[in-house]
mmCIF file of C-alpha atoms in Angstrom:
data_model
loop_
_atom_site.group_PDB
_atom_site.id
_atom_site.type_symbol
_atom_site.label_atom_id
_atom_site.label_comp_id
_atom_site.label_asym_id
_atom_site.label_seq_id
_atom_site.Cartn_x
_atom_site.Cartn_y
_atom_site.Cartn_z
ATOM 1 C CA MET A 1 -55.760 -77.177 -114.582
ATOM 2 C CA LEU A 2 -57.758 -79.284 -117.027
ATOM 3 C CA LYS A 3 -60.719 -81.118 -115.588
ATOM 4 C CA GLU A 4 -61.406 -84.789 -116.271
ATOM 5 C CA ALA A 5 -64.281 -83.839 -118.624
ATOM 6 C CA GLU A 6 -61.749 -81.973 -120.756
ATOM 7 C CA ALA A 7 -59.461 -84.989 -120.602
ATOM 8 C CA SER A 8 -62.054 -86.996 -122.491
ATOM 9 C CA ARG A 9 -61.395 -84.756 -125.497
ATOM 10 C CA LEU A 10 -57.684 -85.571 -125.471
ATOM 11 C CA PRO A 11 -56.448 -88.465 -127.553
ATOM 12 C CA GLU A 12 -56.285 -91.501 -125.282
ATOM 13 C CA ARG A 13 -52.776 -92.262 -126.556
ATOM 14 C CA HIS A 14 -51.357 -89.119 -124.922
ATOM 15 C CA LEU A 15 -52.973 -89.902 -121.580
ATOM 16 C CA ALA A 16 -51.817 -93.508 -121.895
ATOM 17 C CA LEU A 17 -48.268 -92.421 -122.688
ATOM 18 C CA ILE A 18 -48.124 -90.162 -119.623
ATOM 19 C CA ASP A 19 -49.395 -93.105 -117.545
ATOM 20 C CA GLN A 20 -46.827 -95.440 -119.098
ATOM 21 C CA VAL A 21 -43.825 -93.209 -118.490
ATOM 22 C CA ALA A 22 -44.988 -92.488 -114.930
ATOM 23 C CA GLU A 23 -44.605 -96.184 -114.137
ATOM 24 C CA GLY A 24 -40.897 -96.023 -115.006
ATOM 25 C CA ILE A 25 -40.014 -92.920 -113.020
ATOM 26 C CA GLU A 26 -39.048 -93.035 -109.378
ATOM 27 C CA PRO A 27 -36.968 -90.452 -107.565
ATOM 28 C CA ASP A 28 -33.636 -91.498 -106.120
ATOM 29 C CA GLU A 29 -34.568 -89.639 -102.948
ATOM 30 C CA SER A 30 -37.324 -91.536 -101.138
ATOM 31 C CA SER A 31 -38.494 -88.277 -99.578
ATOM 32 C CA LEU A 32 -39.725 -87.211 -103.038
ATOM 33 C CA ALA A 33 -41.853 -90.306 -103.711
ATOM 34 C CA GLU A 34 -45.069 -88.830 -102.350
ATOM 35 C CA TRP A 35 -44.496 -85.539 -104.184
ATOM 36 C CA CYS A 36 -43.970 -87.432 -107.472
ATOM 37 C CA SER A 37 -47.136 -89.437 -106.994
ATOM 38 C CA GLU A 38 -49.180 -86.326 -106.211
ATOM 39 C CA TYR A 39 -47.624 -84.401 -109.094
ATOM 40 C CA TYR A 40 -48.557 -87.175 -111.503
ATOM 41 C CA SER A 41 -52.127 -87.477 -110.239
ATOM 42 C CA HIS A 42 -52.737 -83.709 -110.235
ATOM 43 C CA HIS A 43 -50.999 -82.901 -113.532
ATOM 44 C CA ARG A 44 -51.654 -86.012 -115.637
ATOM 45 C CA THR A 45 -54.335 -84.328 -117.776
ATOM 46 C CA ARG A 46 -52.378 -81.106 -118.274
ATOM 47 C CA LEU A 47 -49.268 -83.048 -119.229
ATOM 48 C CA ALA A 48 -51.260 -85.036 -121.783
ATOM 49 C CA ALA A 49 -52.697 -81.786 -123.183
ATOM 50 C CA ASP A 50 -49.202 -80.285 -123.484
ATOM 51 C CA LEU A 51 -47.958 -83.476 -125.101
ATOM 52 C CA HIS A 52 -50.852 -83.358 -127.562
ATOM 53 C CA LEU A 53 -50.011 -79.733 -128.462
ATOM 54 C CA VAL A 54 -46.420 -80.605 -129.258
ATOM 55 C CA ASP A 55 -47.316 -83.820 -131.060
ATOM 56 C CA GLN A 56 -49.841 -82.042 -133.296
ATOM 57 C CA ASN A 57 -47.818 -78.909 -134.034
ATOM 58 C CA VAL A 58 -44.188 -79.980 -134.182
ATOM 59 C CA ALA A 59 -42.488 -82.252 -136.714
ATOM 60 C CA LYS A 60 -41.189 -85.574 -135.406
ATOM 61 C CA GLY A 61 -37.482 -85.442 -134.734
ATOM 62 C CA ALA A 62 -37.596 -81.745 -133.833
ATOM 63 C CA ARG A 63 -35.239 -80.520 -131.123
ATOM 64 C CA VAL A 64 -37.087 -79.756 -127.913
ATOM 65 C CA LEU A 65 -35.699 -78.149 -124.766
ATOM 66 C CA GLU A 66 -37.716 -78.627 -121.596
ATOM 67 C CA TYR A 67 -37.067 -76.241 -118.724
ATOM 68 C CA GLY A 68 -37.687 -77.618 -115.224
ATOM 69 C CA ALA A 69 -37.934 -81.258 -116.199
ATOM 70 C CA SER A 70 -38.531 -82.962 -112.855
ATOM 71 C CA PRO A 71 -40.286 -85.303 -112.423
ATOM 72 C CA LEU A 72 -39.429 -86.148 -116.062
ATOM 73 C CA LEU A 73 -42.940 -87.157 -117.192
ATOM 74 C CA MET A 74 -43.000 -84.799 -120.174
ATOM 75 C CA THR A 75 -39.322 -85.399 -120.974
ATOM 76 C CA ALA A 76 -39.815 -89.169 -121.166
ATOM 77 C CA ALA A 77 -43.093 -88.901 -123.097
ATOM 78 C CA LEU A 78 -41.586 -86.577 -125.722
ATOM 79 C CA ALA A 79 -38.594 -88.876 -126.136
ATOM 80 C CA ALA A 80 -40.979 -91.811 -126.597
ATOM 81 C CA LEU A 81 -42.646 -89.864 -129.431
ATOM 82 C CA ASP A 82 -39.272 -89.523 -131.188
ATOM 83 C CA PHE A 83 -38.536 -85.895 -130.444
ATOM 84 C CA GLN A 84 -34.894 -84.984 -129.751
ATOM 85 C CA VAL A 85 -35.287 -83.875 -126.156
ATOM 86 C CA ASN A 86 -32.842 -82.062 -123.942
ATOM 87 C CA ALA A 87 -33.984 -81.033 -120.506
ATOM 88 C CA LEU A 88 -32.817 -78.662 -117.818
ATOM 89 C CA ASP A 89 -33.347 -79.139 -114.118
ATOM 90 C CA LEU A 90 -32.014 -77.543 -110.962
ATOM 91 C CA ALA A 91 -31.198 -80.920 -109.377
ATOM 92 C CA PRO A 92 -31.344 -83.822 -111.851
ATOM 93 C CA GLU A 93 -29.497 -86.060 -109.377
ATOM 94 C CA ARG A 94 -32.860 -86.478 -107.632
ATOM 95 C CA PHE A 95 -33.861 -88.659 -110.607
ATOM 96 C CA ALA A 96 -30.469 -89.982 -111.736
ATOM 97 C CA GLY A 97 -31.677 -93.605 -111.829
ATOM 98 C CA ALA A 98 -34.698 -92.814 -113.999
ATOM 99 C CA ILE A 99 -32.613 -90.552 -116.260
ATOM 100 C CA GLY A 100 -30.144 -93.387 -116.828
ATOM 101 C CA ASN A 101 -32.785 -96.108 -117.204
ATOM 102 C CA LEU A 102 -34.796 -94.082 -119.716
ATOM 103 C CA GLY A 103 -31.756 -92.714 -121.558
ATOM 104 C CA LEU A 104 -32.816 -89.107 -121.045
ATOM 105 C CA ASP A 105 -30.577 -86.095 -121.587
ATOM 106 C CA VAL A 106 -31.024 -83.879 -118.530
ATOM 107 C CA THR A 107 -28.539 -81.138 -117.695
ATOM 108 C CA ARG A 108 -28.172 -79.403 -114.362
ATOM 109 C CA CYS A 109 -28.794 -75.694 -114.695
ATOM 110 C CA ASP A 110 -30.117 -72.952 -112.446
ATOM 111 C CA VAL A 111 -32.095 -71.182 -115.161
ATOM 112 C CA GLU A 112 -32.496 -68.090 -112.989
ATOM 113 C CA THR A 113 -28.774 -67.387 -112.667
ATOM 114 C CA GLU A 114 -26.867 -69.497 -115.209
ATOM 115 C CA LYS A 115 -26.568 -69.268 -118.945
ATOM 116 C CA VAL A 116 -28.251 -72.249 -120.589
ATOM 117 C CA PRO A 117 -25.425 -74.543 -121.805
ATOM 118 C CA PHE A 118 -26.530 -74.714 -125.442
ATOM 119 C CA ALA A 119 -25.687 -72.764 -128.578
ATOM 120 C CA GLU A 120 -27.888 -70.019 -129.963
ATOM 121 C CA GLY A 121 -30.911 -70.906 -132.054
ATOM 122 C CA ILE A 122 -30.728 -74.700 -131.965
ATOM 123 C CA PHE A 123 -34.128 -75.683 -130.539
ATOM 124 C CA ASP A 124 -37.327 -75.886 -132.540
ATOM 125 C CA VAL A 125 -39.408 -75.862 -129.357
ATOM 126 C CA VAL A 126 -38.899 -74.701 -125.798
ATOM 127 C CA LEU A 127 -41.250 -76.016 -123.127
ATOM 128 C CA PHE A 128 -41.523 -73.732 -120.129
ATOM 129 C CA ASN A 129 -44.484 -75.204 -118.324
ATOM 130 C CA GLU A 130 -45.470 -74.619 -114.724
ATOM 131 C CA LEU A 131 -42.154 -72.910 -114.018
ATOM 132 C CA PHE A 132 -42.627 -69.207 -114.708
ATOM 133 C CA GLU A 133 -44.439 -68.634 -111.403
ATOM 134 C CA HIS A 134 -41.399 -69.981 -109.528
ATOM 135 C CA LEU A 135 -38.947 -67.435 -110.943
ATOM 136 C CA ARG A 136 -37.913 -65.049 -108.188
ATOM 137 C CA ILE A 137 -34.547 -63.588 -109.106
ATOM 138 C CA ASN A 138 -34.532 -62.267 -112.670
ATOM 139 C CA PRO A 139 -37.225 -63.540 -115.035
ATOM 140 C CA VAL A 140 -35.950 -61.238 -117.784
ATOM 141 C CA PHE A 141 -32.562 -63.017 -117.781
ATOM 142 C CA THR A 142 -34.285 -66.397 -117.891
ATOM 143 C CA MET A 143 -36.575 -65.450 -120.771
ATOM 144 C CA ARG A 144 -33.657 -63.926 -122.718
ATOM 145 C CA GLU A 145 -31.952 -67.314 -122.476
ATOM 146 C CA VAL A 146 -35.120 -69.003 -123.755
ATOM 147 C CA HIS A 147 -35.107 -66.615 -126.707
ATOM 148 C CA ARG A 148 -31.379 -67.144 -127.313
ATOM 149 C CA VAL A 149 -31.585 -70.932 -127.688
ATOM 150 C CA LEU A 150 -34.874 -70.971 -129.613
ATOM 151 C CA LYS A 151 -34.605 -70.991 -133.407
ATOM 152 C CA PRO A 152 -36.056 -67.991 -135.224
ATOM 153 C CA GLY A 153 -39.712 -68.837 -135.768
ATOM 154 C CA GLY A 154 -39.505 -71.570 -133.110
ATOM 155 C CA LEU A 155 -42.312 -72.402 -130.725
ATOM 156 C CA LEU A 156 -42.374 -71.446 -127.050
ATOM 157 C CA LEU A 157 -44.949 -73.367 -125.048
ATOM 158 C CA LEU A 158 -45.289 -71.578 -121.700
ATOM 159 C CA SER A 159 -47.982 -72.240 -119.147
ATOM 160 C CA THR A 160 -48.461 -71.252 -115.544
ATOM 161 C CA PRO A 161 -51.217 -72.106 -113.091
ATOM 162 C CA ASN A 162 -50.950 -68.721 -111.389
ATOM 163 C CA LEU A 163 -48.932 -65.539 -111.387
#
């Protein structure tokens, strides 16, 4: 996890955008409110760093697929930067209100057991951040699906805090 000292090297606009989108995202399930708040406070800097990586290395308007979108901070920030964002989540209904209010495209998919519902080779970028360590069933299947939907020469941004 990036420390606050490292955050000072990030463009302020990426940190500010993460902060801005966080204000507009509330879970539909009140039991998730504390988790969302803690997630935001603990991952704000990392999210801004990931956002900066995409913003600096990917053309505007590129098609991005985000795996494991909840709590939608990266999804909303990428959409605000004019990327064409699709997202996958195990239970998007937890954030149905925010998805509708922000006009996000989030599809329900169990990425461990279900084929991703998109055609081959259509995404310029796949974000697979802080999810790999949660795969328990068949990571090979999941990563084959990532490869299938990613364009040849596309960018996979994968991060994990621990293995």
